[in-house]
CSV table of C-alpha atoms in Angstrom, one decimal:
chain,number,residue,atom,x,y,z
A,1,UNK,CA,79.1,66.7,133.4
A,2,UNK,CA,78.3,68.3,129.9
A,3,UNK,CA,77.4,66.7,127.0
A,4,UNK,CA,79.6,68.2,123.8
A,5,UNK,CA,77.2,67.5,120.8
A,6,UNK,CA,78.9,66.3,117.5
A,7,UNK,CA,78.4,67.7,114.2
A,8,UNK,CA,75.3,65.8,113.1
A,9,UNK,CA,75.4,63.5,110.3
A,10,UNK,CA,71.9,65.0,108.8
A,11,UNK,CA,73.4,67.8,107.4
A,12,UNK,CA,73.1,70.2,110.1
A,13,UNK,CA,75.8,72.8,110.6
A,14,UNK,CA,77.7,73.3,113.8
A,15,UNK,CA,78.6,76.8,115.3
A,16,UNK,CA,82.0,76.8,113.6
A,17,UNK,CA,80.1,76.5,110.0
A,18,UNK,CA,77.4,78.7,111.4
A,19,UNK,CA,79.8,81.2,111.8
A,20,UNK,CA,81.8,80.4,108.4
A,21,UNK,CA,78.4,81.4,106.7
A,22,UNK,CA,77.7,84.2,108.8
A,23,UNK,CA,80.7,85.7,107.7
A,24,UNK,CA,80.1,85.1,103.9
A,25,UNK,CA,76.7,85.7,103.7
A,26,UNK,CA,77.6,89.7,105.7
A,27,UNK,CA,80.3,90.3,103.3
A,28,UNK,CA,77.8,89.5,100.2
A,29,UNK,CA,75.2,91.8,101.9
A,30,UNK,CA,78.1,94.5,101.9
A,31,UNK,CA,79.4,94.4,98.5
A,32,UNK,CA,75.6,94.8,97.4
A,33,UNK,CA,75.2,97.9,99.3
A,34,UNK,CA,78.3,99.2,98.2
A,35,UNK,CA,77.6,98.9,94.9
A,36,UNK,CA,74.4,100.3,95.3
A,37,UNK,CA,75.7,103.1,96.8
A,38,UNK,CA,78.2,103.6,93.6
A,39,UNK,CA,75.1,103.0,90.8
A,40,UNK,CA,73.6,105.8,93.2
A,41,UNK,CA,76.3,108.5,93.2
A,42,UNK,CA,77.0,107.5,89.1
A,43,UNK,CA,75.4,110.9,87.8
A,44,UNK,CA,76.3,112.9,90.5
A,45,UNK,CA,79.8,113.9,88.7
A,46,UNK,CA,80.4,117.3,89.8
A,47,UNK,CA,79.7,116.1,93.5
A,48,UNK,CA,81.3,112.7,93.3
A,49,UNK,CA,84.9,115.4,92.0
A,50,UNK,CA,83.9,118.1,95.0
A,51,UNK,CA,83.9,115.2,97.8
A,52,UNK,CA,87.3,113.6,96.3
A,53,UNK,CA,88.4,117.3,96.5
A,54,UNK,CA,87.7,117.8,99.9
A,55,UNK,CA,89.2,114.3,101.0
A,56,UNK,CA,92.7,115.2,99.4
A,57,UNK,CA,92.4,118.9,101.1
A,58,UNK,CA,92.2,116.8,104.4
A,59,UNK,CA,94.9,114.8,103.6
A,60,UNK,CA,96.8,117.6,102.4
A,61,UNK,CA,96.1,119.4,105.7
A,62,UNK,CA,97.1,115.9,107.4
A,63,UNK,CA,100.4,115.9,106.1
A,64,UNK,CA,101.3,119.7,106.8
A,65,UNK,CA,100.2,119.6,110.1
A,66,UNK,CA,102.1,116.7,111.1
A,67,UNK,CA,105.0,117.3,108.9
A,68,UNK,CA,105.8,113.5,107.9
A,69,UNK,CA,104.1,110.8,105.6
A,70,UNK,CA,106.4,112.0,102.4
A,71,UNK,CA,106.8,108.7,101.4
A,72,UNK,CA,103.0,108.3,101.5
A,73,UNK,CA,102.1,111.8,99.8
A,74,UNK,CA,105.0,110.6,96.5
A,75,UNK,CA,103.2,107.5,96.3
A,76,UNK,CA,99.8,108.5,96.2
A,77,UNK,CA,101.2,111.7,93.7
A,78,UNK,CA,102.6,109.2,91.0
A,79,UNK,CA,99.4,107.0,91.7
A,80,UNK,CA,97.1,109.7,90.8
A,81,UNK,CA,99.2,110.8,87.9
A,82,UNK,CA,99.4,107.3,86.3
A,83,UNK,CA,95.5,107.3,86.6
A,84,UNK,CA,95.3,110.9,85.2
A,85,UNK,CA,97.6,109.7,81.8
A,86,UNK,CA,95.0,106.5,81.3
A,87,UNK,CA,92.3,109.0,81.7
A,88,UNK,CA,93.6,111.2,78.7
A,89,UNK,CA,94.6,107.8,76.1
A,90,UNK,CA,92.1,106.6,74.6
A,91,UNK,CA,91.3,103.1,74.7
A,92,UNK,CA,92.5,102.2,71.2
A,93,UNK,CA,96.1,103.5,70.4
A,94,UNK,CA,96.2,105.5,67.0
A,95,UNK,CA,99.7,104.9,66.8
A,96,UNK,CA,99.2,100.7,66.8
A,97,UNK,CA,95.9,101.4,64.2
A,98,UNK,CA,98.1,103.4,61.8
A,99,UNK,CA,101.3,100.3,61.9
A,100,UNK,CA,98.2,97.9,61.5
A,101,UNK,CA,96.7,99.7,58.4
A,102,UNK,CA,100.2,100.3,57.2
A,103,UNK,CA,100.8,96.7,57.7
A,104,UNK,CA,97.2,95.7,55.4
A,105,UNK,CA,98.2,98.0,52.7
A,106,UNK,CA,101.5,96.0,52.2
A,107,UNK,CA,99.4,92.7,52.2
A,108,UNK,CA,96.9,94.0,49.1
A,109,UNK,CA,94.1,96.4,48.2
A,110,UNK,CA,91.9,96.9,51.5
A,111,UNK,CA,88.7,98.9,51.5
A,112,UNK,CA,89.5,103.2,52.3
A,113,UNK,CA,90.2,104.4,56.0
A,114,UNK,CA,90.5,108.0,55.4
A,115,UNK,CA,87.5,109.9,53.5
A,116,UNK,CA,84.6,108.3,54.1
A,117,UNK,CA,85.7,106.5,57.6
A,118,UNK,CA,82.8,106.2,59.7
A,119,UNK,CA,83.0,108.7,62.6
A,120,UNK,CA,84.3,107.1,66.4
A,121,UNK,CA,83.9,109.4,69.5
A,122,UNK,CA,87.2,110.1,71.6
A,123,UNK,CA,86.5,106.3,73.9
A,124,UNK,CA,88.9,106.6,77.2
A,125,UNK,CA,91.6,103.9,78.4
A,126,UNK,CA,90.2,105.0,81.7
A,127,UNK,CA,86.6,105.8,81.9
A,128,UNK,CA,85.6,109.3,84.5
A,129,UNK,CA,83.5,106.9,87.0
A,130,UNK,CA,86.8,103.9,87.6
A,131,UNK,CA,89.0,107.4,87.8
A,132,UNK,CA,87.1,109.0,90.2
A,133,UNK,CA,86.6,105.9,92.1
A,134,UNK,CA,90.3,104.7,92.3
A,135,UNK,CA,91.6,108.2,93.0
A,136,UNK,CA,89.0,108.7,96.3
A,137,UNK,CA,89.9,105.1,97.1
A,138,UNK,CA,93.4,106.1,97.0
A,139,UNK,CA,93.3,109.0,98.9
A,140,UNK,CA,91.4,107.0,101.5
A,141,UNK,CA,94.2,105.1,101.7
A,142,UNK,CA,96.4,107.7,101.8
A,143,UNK,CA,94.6,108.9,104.7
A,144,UNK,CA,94.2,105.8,106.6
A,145,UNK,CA,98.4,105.3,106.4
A,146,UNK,CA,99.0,108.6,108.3
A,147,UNK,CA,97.7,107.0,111.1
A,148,UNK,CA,99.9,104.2,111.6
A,149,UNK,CA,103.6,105.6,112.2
A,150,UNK,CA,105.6,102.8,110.1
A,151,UNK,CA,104.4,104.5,107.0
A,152,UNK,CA,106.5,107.5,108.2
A,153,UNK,CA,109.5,107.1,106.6
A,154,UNK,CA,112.3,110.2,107.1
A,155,UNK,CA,112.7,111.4,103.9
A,156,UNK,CA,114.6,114.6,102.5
A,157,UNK,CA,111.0,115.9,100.9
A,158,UNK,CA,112.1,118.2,98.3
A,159,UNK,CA,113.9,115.6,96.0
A,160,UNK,CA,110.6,113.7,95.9
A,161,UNK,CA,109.1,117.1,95.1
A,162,UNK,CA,111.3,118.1,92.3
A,163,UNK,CA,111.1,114.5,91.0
A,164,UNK,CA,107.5,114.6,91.0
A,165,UNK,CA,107.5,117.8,89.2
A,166,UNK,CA,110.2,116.7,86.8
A,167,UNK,CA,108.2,113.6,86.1
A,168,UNK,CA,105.2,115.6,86.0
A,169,UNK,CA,106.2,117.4,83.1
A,170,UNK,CA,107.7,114.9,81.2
A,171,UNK,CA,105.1,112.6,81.1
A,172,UNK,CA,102.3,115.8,80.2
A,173,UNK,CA,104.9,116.6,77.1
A,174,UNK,CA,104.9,113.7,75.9
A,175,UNK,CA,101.0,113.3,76.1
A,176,UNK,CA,100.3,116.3,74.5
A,177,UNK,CA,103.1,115.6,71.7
A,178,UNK,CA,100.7,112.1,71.7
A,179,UNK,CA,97.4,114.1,71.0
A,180,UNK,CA,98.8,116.9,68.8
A,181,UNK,CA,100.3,113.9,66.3
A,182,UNK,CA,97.1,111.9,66.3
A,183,UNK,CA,94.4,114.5,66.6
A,184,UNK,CA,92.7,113.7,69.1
A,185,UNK,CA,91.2,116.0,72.0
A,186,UNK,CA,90.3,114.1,75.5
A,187,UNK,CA,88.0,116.9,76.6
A,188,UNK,CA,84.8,118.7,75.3
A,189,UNK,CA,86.1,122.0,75.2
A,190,UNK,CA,86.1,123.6,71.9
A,191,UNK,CA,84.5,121.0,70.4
A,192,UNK,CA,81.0,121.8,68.5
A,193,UNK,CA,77.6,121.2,70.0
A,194,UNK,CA,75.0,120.6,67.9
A,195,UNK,CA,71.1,121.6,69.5
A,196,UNK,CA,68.0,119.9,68.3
């Protein structure tokens, strides 16, 4: 006959909470070596965009070759496009600073904005690192539902095209109306570089 030994009232753990603690203490030891892994790839930009690259080329080549997963390839599309748009707005909204300062000149004398305002650099909504890591998280994803065949979902495939494109350019219009009225540029190109 076996014995079955209770919990102990010492403060001992049995196998259950063993195991309850295992689990925690593995996932802790994961999440530390994944975001070590992520401080280590930080400066790595160009690389960190190249492997992101190459993951949505597989995808890509994933969907042609098994010609389904539409549903899968919009969705990840407007994803990437709504990250893409918080990338290019900057974190404060020049339209909501201009109602604001509008809004202090009514109320009385305030001290000037415009000549001698201290100079802000172009701050994203979206910073390159948590855009680069939510699209390659995404197109993991992405590539992770082709394998399981309830995420192939018939679909006529050029209306989500078109609507895609459609929405594409919209959206892109309307962004660069955004930046042309406020004068602001996202990127570093034509800006001037000063050397030491």
């Amino acid at each position: 006959m076996t014995s079955m030994t209770p919990p102990m009232a010492n403060g001992t753990l049995d196998s259950s909470e063993t195991n309850g603690n295992n689990f925690w203490s593995h996932k802790v030891i994961l999440e530390r070596k994944y975001q070590k892994f992520l401080d280590e790839v930080t400066p790595y930009v160009i690389y960190r965009w190249i492997s992101t690259a190459i993951l949505t080329l597989l995808f890509m080549i994933r969907i042609i070759s098994l010609q389904g997963f539409y549903i899968v390839t919009y969705a990840l599309g407007i994803y990437l496009l709504n990250l893409f748009l918080a990338f290019l707005q900057p974190k404060f909204d020049p339209s909501l600073e201009m109602d604001i300062a509008e809004s202090e000149v009514e109320e009385g004398p305030s001290l000037p904005t415009k000549a001698d305002e201290e100079f802000r650099p172009f701050i994203r909504r979206l910073p390159e690192f948590k855009f680069w890591h939510s699209s390659t998280k995404a197109v993991i994803i992405s590539l992770i539902c082709t394998f399981f065949s309830m995420f192939d979902i018939p679909v006529f495939w050029p209306i989500l095209l078109i609507y895609f494109c459609i929405l594409f350019a919209i959206t892109m219009k309307r962004q660069i109306k955004h930046m042309i009225k406020y004068k602001y540029i996202p990127f570093d190109i034509g800006k001037k570089h000063y050397k030491k």
